[in-house]
Coordinates of C-alpha atoms in Angstrom, one line a residue:
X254 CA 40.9 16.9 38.2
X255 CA 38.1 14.8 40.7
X256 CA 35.1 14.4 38.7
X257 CA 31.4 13.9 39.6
X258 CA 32.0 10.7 38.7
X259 CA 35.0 10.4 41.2
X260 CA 32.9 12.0 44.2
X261 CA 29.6 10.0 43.8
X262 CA 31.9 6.3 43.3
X263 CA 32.9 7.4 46.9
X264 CA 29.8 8.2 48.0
X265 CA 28.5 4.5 46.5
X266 CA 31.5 2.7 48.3
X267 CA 31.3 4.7 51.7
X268 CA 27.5 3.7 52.0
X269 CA 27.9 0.0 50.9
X270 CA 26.5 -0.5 47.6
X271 CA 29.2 -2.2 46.2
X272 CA 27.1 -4.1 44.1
X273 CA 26.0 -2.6 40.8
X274 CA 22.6 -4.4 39.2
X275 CA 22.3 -3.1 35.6
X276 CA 21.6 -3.5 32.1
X277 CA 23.0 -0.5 30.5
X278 CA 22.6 1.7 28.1
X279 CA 24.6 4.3 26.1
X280 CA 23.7 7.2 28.3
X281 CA 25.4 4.4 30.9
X282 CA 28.6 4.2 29.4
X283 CA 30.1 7.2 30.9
X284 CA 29.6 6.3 34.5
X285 CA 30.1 2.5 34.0
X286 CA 33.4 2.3 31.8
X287 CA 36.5 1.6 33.7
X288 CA 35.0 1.0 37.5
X289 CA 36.8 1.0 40.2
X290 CA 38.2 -2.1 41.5
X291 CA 35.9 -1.9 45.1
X292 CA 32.8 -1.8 42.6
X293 CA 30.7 -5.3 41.8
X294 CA 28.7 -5.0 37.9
X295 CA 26.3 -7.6 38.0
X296 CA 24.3 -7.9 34.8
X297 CA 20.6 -9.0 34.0
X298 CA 19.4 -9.4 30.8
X299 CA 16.1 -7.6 31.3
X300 CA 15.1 -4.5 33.5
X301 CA 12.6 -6.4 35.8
X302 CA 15.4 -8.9 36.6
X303 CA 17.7 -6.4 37.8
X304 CA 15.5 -4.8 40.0
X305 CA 14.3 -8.4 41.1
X306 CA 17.9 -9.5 42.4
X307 CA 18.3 -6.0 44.0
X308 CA 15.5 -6.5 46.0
X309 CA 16.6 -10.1 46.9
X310 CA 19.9 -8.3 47.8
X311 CA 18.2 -5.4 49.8
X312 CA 15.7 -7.5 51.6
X313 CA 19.2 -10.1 52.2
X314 CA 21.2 -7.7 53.5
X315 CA 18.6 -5.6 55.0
X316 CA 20.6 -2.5 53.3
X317 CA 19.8 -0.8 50.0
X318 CA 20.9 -2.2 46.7
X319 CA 22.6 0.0 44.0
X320 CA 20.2 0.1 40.5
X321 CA 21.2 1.3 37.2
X322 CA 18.7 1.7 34.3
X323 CA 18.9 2.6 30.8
X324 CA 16.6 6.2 30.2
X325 CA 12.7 5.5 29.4
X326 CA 13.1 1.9 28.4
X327 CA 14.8 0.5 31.1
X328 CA 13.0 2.2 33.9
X329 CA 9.6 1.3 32.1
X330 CA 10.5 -2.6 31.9
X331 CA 11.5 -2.0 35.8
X332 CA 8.1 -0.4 36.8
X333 CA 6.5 -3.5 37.8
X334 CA 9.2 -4.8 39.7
X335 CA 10.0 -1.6 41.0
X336 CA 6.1 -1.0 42.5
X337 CA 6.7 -4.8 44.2
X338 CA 9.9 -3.5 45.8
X339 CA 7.8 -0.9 47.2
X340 CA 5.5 -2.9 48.6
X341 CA 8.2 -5.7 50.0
X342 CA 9.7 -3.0 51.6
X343 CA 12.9 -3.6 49.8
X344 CA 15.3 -0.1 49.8
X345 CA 17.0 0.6 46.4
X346 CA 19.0 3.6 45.2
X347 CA 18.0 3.4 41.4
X348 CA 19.9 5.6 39.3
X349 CA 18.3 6.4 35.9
X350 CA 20.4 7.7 32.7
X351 CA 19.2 10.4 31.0
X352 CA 20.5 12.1 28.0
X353 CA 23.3 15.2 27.5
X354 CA 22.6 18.0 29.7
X355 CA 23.7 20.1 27.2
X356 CA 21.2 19.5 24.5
X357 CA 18.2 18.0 26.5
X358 CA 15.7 21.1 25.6
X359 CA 16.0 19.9 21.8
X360 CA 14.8 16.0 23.3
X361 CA 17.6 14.1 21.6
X362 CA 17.4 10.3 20.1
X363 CA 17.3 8.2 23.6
X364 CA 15.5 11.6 25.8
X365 CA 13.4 9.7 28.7
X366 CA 10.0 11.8 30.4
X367 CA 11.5 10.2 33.7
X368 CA 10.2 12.0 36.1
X369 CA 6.7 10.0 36.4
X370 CA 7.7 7.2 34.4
X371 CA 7.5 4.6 37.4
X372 CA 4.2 6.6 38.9
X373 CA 3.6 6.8 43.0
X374 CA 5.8 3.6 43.2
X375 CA 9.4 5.2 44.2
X376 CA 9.8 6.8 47.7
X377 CA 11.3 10.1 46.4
X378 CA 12.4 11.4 42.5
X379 CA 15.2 13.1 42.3
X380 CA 17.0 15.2 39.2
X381 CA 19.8 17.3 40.3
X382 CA 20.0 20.6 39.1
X383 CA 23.6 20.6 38.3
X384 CA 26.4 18.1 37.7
X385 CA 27.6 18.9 41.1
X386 CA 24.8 17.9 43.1
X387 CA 24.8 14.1 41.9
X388 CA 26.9 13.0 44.8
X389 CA 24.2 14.5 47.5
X390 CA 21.9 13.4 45.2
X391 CA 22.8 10.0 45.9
X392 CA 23.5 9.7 49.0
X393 CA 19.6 11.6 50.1
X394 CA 18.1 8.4 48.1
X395 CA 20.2 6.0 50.2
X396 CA 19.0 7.5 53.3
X397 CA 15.8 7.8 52.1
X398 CA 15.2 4.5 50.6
X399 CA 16.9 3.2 54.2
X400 CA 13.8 5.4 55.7
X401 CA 11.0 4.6 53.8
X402 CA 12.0 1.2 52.8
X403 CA 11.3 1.4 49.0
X404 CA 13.2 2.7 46.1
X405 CA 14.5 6.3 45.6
X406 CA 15.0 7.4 41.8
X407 CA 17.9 9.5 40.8
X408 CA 17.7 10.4 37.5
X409 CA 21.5 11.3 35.6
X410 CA 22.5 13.0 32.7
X411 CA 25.3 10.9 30.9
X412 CA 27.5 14.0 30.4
X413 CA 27.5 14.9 34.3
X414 CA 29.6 12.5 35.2
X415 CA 32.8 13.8 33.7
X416 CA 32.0 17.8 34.9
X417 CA 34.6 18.9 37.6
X418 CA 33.4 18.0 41.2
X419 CA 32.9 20.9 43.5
X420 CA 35.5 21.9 46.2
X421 CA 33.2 23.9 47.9
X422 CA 34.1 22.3 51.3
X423 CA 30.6 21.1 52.4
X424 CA 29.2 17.9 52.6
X425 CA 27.0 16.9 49.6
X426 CA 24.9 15.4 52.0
X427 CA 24.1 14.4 56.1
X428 CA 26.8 11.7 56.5
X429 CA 24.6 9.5 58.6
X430 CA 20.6 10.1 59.5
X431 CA 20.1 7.9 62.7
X432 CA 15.8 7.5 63.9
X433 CA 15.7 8.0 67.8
X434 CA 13.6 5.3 68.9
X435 CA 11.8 4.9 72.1
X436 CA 8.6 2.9 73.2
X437 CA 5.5 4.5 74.9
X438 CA 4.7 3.0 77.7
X439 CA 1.7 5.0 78.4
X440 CA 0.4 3.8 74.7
X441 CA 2.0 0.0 75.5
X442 CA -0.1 0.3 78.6
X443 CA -3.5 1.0 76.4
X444 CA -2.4 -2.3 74.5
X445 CA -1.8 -4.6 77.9
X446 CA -5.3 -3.2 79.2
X447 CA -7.0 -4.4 76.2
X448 CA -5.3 -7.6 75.8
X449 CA -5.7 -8.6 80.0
X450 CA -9.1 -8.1 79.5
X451 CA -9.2 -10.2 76.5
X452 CA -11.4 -14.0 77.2
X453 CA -10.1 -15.1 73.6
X454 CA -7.2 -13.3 72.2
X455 CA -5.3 -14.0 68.9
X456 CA -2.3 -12.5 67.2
X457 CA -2.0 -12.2 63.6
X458 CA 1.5 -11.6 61.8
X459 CA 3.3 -9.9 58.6
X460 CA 6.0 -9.2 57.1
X461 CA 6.8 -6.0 59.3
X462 CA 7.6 -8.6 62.1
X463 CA 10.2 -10.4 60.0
X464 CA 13.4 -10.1 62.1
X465 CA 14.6 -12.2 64.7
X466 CA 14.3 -10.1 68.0
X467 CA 10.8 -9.4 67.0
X468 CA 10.3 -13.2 66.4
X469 CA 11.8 -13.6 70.3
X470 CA 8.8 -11.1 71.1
X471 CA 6.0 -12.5 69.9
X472 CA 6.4 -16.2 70.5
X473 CA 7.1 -14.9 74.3
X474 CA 3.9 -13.2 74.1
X475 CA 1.5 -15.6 72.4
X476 CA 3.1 -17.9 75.2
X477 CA 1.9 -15.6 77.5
X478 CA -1.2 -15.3 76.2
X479 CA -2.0 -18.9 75.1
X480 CA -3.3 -17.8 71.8
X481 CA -3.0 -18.8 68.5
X482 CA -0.9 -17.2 65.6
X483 CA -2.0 -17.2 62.0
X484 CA 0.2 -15.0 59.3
X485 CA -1.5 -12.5 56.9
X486 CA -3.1 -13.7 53.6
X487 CA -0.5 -13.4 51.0
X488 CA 2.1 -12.5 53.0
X489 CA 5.6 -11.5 51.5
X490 CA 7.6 -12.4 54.6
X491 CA 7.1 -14.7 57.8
X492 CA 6.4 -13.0 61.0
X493 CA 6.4 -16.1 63.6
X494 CA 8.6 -19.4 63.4
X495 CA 5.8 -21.6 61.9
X496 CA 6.6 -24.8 63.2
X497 CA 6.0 -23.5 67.0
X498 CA 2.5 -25.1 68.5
X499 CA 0.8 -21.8 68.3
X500 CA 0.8 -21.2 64.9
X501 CA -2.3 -21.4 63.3
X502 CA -2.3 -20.9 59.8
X503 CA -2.4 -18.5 57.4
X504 CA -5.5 -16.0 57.3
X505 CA -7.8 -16.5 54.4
X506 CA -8.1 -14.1 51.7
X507 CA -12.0 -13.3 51.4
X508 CA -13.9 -11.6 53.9
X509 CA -16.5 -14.7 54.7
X510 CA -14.0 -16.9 55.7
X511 CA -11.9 -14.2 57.6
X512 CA -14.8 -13.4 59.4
X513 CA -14.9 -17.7 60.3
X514 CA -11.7 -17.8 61.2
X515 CA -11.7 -15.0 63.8
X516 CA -15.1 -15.4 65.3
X517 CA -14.9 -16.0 69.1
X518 CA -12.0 -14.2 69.8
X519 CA -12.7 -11.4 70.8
X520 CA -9.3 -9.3 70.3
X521 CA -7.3 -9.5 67.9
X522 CA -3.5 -7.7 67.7
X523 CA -2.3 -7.5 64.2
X524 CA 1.9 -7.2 64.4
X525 CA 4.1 -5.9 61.2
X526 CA 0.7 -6.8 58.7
X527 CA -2.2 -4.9 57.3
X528 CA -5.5 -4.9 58.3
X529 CA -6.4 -7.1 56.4
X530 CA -5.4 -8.0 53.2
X531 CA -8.2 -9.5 50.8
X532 CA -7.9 -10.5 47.0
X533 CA -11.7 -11.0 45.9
X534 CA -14.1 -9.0 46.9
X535 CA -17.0 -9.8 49.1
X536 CA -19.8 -7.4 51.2
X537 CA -19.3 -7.2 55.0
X538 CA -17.3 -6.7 57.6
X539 CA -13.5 -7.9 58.2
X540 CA -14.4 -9.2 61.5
X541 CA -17.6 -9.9 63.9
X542 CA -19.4 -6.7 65.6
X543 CA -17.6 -7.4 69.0
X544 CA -14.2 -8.5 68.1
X545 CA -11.7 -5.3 69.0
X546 CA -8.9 -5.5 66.3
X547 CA -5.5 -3.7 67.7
X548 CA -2.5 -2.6 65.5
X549 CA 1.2 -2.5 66.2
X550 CA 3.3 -1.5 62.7
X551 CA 6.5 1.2 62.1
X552 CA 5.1 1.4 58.3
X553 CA 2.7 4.6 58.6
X554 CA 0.8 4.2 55.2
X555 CA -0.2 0.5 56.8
X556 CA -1.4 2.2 60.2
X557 CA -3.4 4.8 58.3
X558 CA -5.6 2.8 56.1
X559 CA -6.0 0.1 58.5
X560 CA -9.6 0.1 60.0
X561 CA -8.6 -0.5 63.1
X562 CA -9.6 0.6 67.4
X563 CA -5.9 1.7 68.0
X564 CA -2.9 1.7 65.4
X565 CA 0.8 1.9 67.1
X566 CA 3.4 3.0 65.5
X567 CA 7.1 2.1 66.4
X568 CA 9.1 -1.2 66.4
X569 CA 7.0 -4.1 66.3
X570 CA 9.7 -5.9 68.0
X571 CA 10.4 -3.4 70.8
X572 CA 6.4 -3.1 71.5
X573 CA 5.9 -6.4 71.9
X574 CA 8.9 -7.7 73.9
X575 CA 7.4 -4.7 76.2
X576 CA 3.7 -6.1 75.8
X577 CA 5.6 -9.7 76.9
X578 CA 6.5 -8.1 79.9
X579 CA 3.5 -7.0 80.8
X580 CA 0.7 -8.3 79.6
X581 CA -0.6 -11.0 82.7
X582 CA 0.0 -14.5 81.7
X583 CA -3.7 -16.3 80.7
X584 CA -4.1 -19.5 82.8
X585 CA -6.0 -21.3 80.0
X586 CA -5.0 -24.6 78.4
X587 CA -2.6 -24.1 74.9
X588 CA -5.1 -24.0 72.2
X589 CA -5.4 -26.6 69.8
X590 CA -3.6 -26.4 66.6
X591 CA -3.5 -28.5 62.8
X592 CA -0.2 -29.7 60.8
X593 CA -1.6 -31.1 57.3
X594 CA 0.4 -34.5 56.7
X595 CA 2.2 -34.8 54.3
X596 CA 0.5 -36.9 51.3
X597 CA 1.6 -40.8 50.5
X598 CA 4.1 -41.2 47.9
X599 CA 2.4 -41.3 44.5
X600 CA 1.7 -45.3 43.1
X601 CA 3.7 -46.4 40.4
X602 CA 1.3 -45.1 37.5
X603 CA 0.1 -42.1 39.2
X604 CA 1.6 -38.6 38.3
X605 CA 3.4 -36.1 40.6
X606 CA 1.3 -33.3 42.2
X607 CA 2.9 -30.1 43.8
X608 CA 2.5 -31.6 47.0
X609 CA 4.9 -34.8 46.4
X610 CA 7.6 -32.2 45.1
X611 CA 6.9 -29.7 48.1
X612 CA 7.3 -32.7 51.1
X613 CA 10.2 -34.1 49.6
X614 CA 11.7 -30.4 50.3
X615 CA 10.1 -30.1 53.4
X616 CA 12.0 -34.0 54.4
X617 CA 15.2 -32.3 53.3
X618 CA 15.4 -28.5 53.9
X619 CA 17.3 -27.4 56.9
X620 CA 15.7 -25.1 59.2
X621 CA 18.0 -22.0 58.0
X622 CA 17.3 -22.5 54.3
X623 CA 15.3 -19.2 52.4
X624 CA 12.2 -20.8 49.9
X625 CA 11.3 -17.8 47.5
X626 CA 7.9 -18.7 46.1
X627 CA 6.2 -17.7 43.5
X628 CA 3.9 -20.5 42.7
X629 CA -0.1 -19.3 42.8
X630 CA -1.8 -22.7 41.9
X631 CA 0.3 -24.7 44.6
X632 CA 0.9 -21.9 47.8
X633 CA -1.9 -23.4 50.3
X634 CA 0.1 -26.7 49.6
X635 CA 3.3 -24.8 50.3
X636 CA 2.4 -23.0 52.9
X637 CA 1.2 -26.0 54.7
X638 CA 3.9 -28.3 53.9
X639 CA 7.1 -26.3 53.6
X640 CA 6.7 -24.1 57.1
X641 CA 9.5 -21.2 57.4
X642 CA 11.6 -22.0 61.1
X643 CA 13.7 -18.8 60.9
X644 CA 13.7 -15.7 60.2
X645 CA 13.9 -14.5 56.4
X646 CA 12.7 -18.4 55.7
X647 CA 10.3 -17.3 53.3
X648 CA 9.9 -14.5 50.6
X649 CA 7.3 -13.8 48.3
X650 CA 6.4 -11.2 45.7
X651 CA 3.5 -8.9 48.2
X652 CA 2.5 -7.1 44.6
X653 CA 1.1 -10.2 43.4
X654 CA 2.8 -9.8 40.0
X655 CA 4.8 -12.7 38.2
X656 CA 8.2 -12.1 37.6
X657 CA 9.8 -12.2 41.0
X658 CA 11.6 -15.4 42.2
X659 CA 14.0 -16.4 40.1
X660 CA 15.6 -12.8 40.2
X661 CA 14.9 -12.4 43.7
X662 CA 16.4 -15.9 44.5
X663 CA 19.6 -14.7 42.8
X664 CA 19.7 -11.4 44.7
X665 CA 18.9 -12.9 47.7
X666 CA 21.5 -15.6 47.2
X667 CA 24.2 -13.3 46.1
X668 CA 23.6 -11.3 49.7
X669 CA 23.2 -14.2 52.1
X670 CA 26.0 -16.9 50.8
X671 CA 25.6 -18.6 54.0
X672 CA 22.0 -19.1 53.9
X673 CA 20.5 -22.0 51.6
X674 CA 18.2 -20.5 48.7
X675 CA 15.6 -22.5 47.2
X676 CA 13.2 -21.0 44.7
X677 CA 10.0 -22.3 44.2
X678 CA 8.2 -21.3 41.3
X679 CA 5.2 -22.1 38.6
X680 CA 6.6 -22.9 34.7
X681 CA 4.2 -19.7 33.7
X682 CA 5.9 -17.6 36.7
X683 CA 9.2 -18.4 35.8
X684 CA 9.0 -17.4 32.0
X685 CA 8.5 -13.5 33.1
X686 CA 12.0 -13.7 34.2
X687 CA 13.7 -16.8 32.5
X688 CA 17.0 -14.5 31.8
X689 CA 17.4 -14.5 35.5
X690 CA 19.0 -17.9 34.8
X691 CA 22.1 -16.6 32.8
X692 CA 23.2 -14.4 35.4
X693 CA 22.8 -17.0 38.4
X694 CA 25.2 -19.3 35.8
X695 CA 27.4 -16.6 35.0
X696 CA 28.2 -15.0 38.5
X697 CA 28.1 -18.6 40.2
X698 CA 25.2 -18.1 42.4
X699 CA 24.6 -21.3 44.2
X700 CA 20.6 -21.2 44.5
X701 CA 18.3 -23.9 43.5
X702 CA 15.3 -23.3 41.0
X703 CA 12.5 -25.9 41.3
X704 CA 10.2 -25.2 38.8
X705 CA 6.6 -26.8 39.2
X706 CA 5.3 -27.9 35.5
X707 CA 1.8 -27.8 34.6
X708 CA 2.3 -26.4 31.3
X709 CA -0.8 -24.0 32.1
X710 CA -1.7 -21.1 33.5
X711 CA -4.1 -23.1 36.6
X712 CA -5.0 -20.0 38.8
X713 CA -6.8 -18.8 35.6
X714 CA -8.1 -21.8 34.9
X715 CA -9.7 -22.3 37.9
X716 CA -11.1 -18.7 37.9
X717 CA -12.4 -18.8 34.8
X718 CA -14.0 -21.8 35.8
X719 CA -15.6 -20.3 39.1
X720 CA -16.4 -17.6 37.0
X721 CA -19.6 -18.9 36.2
X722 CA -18.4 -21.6 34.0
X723 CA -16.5 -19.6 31.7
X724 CA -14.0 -21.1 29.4
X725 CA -10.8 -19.7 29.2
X726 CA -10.0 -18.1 25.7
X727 CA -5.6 -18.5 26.6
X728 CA -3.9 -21.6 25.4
X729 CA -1.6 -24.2 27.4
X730 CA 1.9 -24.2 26.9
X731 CA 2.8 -27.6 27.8
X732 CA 5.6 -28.0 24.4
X733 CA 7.4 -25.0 26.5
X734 CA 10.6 -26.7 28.0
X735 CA 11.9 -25.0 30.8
X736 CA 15.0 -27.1 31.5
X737 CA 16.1 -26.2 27.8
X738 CA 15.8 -22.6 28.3
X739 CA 17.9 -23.0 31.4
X740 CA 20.4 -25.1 29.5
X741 CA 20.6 -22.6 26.7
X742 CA 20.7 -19.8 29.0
X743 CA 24.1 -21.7 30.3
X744 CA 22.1 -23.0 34.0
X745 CA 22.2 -26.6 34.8
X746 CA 19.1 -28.0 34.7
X747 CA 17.3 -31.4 34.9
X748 CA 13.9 -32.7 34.6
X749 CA 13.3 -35.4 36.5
X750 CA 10.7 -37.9 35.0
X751 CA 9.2 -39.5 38.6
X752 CA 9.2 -39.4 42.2
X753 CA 12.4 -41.5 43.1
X754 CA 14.4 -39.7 40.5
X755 CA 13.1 -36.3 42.1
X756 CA 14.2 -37.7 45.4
X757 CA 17.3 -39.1 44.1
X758 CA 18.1 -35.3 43.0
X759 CA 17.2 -34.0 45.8
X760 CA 19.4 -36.4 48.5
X761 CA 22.3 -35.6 46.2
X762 CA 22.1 -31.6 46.2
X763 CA 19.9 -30.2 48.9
X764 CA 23.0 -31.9 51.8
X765 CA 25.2 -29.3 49.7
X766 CA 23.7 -26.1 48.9
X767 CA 24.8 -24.3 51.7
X768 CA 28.1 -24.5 49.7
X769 CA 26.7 -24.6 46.6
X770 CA 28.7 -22.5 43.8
X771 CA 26.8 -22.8 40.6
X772 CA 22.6 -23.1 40.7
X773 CA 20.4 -26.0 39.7
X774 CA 16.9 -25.6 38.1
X775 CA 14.8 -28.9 38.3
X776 CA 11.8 -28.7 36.4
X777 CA 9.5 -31.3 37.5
X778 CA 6.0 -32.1 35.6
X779 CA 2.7 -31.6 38.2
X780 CA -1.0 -32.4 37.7
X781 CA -3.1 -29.9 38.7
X782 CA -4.6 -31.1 42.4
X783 CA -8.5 -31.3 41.2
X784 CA -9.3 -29.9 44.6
X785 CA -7.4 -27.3 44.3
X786 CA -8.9 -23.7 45.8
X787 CA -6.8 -20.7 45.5

């Protein structure tokens, strides 16, 4: 007798998730037991990593990733890495256990309140009526997940999975949804007018543009234009190879400076990025009175709130490749733009800052390797120092929540063997999501985890400090040893205790990691960089 079990396995294998990220439960156990042999079970010890290396898959593979959580407690662990899937854009099928069908009205021992658990975070909710529709079930989440590019909930009672599938003869679900796409030229032709009559143009990029024929696109149009590129604040992805002339740096996150760093021009065409992205809050304006700011994005909740003249939706890369043809080339000479240097080597008593660590990498990295950060008291030093030359070079948690990198480095890893991984992350950050270790160990994920030791949490610090002097009522943690965690955890770690054993370590592994079969976590000790401005 085909199950529901039997019919939805096929429906997971014909739509490529493979790849199971879990920690399960009991009402698990009947769906899990016995896989078939096409099926992957990758297992993290806690519900936030799971999600995290789904989303490095998803966003690796550019596909969704295959979730399964353990009733109430295991999607409330997940929400938080579940809302910064949503906001990375990174598609995931999540299938939630639930308790027996059969006895659900009486809310048995393990009964989850599912439906709203996670909030406005997923992109749809879905609990079948009946055994039977599970299959369909699934396959509507992948499509819409695909879609809307976050992650769809399916919520399953444990006993469905063994009910009889139904031989009804139709589909459980469309086999394949394709978007028609197109590009308006009568719309593209409201862009090129604005931009030709531009005196001072610039482009700003995010995330959205993270791909490589929309890459082709814009550094073909900012040629064109002669103007300089700077990436969104806080942006999860790279939308513009950052070692190319034009680029400009990344915008700053408060309006006073914004508004610095965009007066003169007097247009300004935002690509794959919101409009625009701020962390504390300051009175005025985004921009000047006078500068025109244009908006080309195929995320519609990022064109709606945007305050923008004109919003286009549609491909960002189409768009602009069709903007590159059009737009009349600006016979003005190639604006000016800054590379920080890297700093000296520290002296022989002098202690390692962020930035030592960071421009060893950048000496070493090649241009195809992936840094995940997650490191909030050293990313203007990252940014500067370590810039991303291809696409998917860089990813970054766009919630702002701790947690992310070490999973998502594992995910990512596990989806893109032939890309180099190299996670960058604070000692504070990394403890959210230490068990992330044991299953890079365990499944042999080559990544390497270079963890940046303060032994404090210094973005507090600093705002406590700013914060009219305050002083901080939360401790240090500097007797916290990450490299033992790793080791107990079953990781290889090492802590190197000065700059030429850092670069020793580093000349030995980085030549290798494309190959890499087991990962590395280096946890180096930093001073805080007393100049330091978040």
């Amino acid at each position: 007798m085909r199950t529901v079990r039997d019919e939805a396995f096929e429906v997971v294998s014909r739509l490529d998730m493979g790849t199971i990220f879990a920690n399960p439960g009991s009402t698990e156990v009947p769906m899990l037991t016995d896989l078939p042999d096409d099926l992957e079970f990758v297992l993290a010890l806690h519900e936030a990593s799971v999600v995290g290396m789904a989303t490095g898959w998803a966003l690796g593979r550019r596909s969704p990733a295959f979730v399964v959580l353990h009733t109430t407690a295991g999607l409330g662990n997940a929400v938080g890495a579940l809302a910064t899937a949503r906001v990375n854009r990174a598609p995931l099928v999540v299938l939630v256990g639930q308790q027996d069908r059969r006895h659900l009205a009486l809310e048995p021992f393990l009964t989850g309140r599912l439906t709203g658990l996670a909030g406005d975070y997923p992109v749809s909710v879905e609990q079948p009526l009946r055994a039977q529709d599970v299959p369909g079930a699934l396959a509507r989440a992948w499509h819409t997940a695909r879609e809307r590019r976050g992650p769809a909930l399916v919520i399953v009672p444990m006993d469905d999975w063994s009910a009889p599938a139904e031989d009804s003869g139709v589909l459980p679900a469309a086999t394949e949804v394709h978007r028609a796409t197109g590009v308006d030229e009568a719309v593209v032709g409201r862009l090129v007018e604005v931009l030709a009559e531009a005196t001072s143009p610039a482009l700003v990029v995010g995330a959205g543009a993270d791909d490589r024929a929309t890459w082709r696109a814009l550094v073909a149009l900012a040629e064109r234009l002669r103007c300089p590129v700077r990436q969104e604040s806080f942006g999860a992805r790279a939308g513009f190879p950052q070692d190319h002339p034009l680029f400009a740096g990344h915008l700053p996150a408060a309006r006073s400076r914004l508004r610095q760093v965009l007066a003169g021009h007097d247009v300004v065409l935002c690509v794959g990025a919101p409009v625009f992205r701020q962390y504390p809050y300051e009175p005025g304006p985004l921009a000047e009175p006078g500068t025109r700011v244009l908006l080309v994005t195929d995320d519609p909740e990022e064109a709606h709130r945007s305050p923008v003249e004109l919003a286009v939706l549609g491909g960002p890369g189409e768009v602009c490749a069709r903007l590159a043809e059009r737009v009349p080339a600006r016979d003005v000479p190639m604006p000016a733009t800054h590379r920080a240097a890297p700093p000296p080597p520290p002296g022989p008593s002098e202690p390692l800052r962020a930035a030592h660590v960071l421009a060893a990498l950048a000496e070493r990295l090649p241009a195809d390797a992936v840094v995940v950060e997650e490191t909030p008291s050293t990313r203007p030093d990252l940014h500067a120092l370590l810039p991303a030359r291809a696409p998917m070079g860089f990813l970054s948690a766009a919630m702002g929540g701790l947690g992310f990198a070490l999973p998502a480095a594992t995910g990512l890893r596990m989806a893109r063997p032939d890309r180099p991984v190299v996670a960058v992350v604070g000692d504070g950050a990394s403890l959210y999501a230490i068990q992330s270790l044991w299953t890079a160990a365990h499944y042999g994920v080559g990544a390497l985890f270079v963890v940046l030791s303060n032994g404090r949490y210094a973005v507090l610090d600093h705002l406590a400090r700013g914060h009219g002097g305050g002083k901080p009522p939360w401790p240090g943690f500097a007797e916290i040893s990450v490299r033992d965690l790793a080791l107990a955890l079953g990781c290889p770690a090492s802590r190197p205790t000065g700059h030429a054993e850092l670069l020793g370590i580093l000349d030995d592994v980085v030549p290798g990691l494309a190959d890499r079969g087991e990962p590395l976590l280096l946890d180096v000790p930093v001073t805080v960089d007393p100049t330091f401005d978040p």
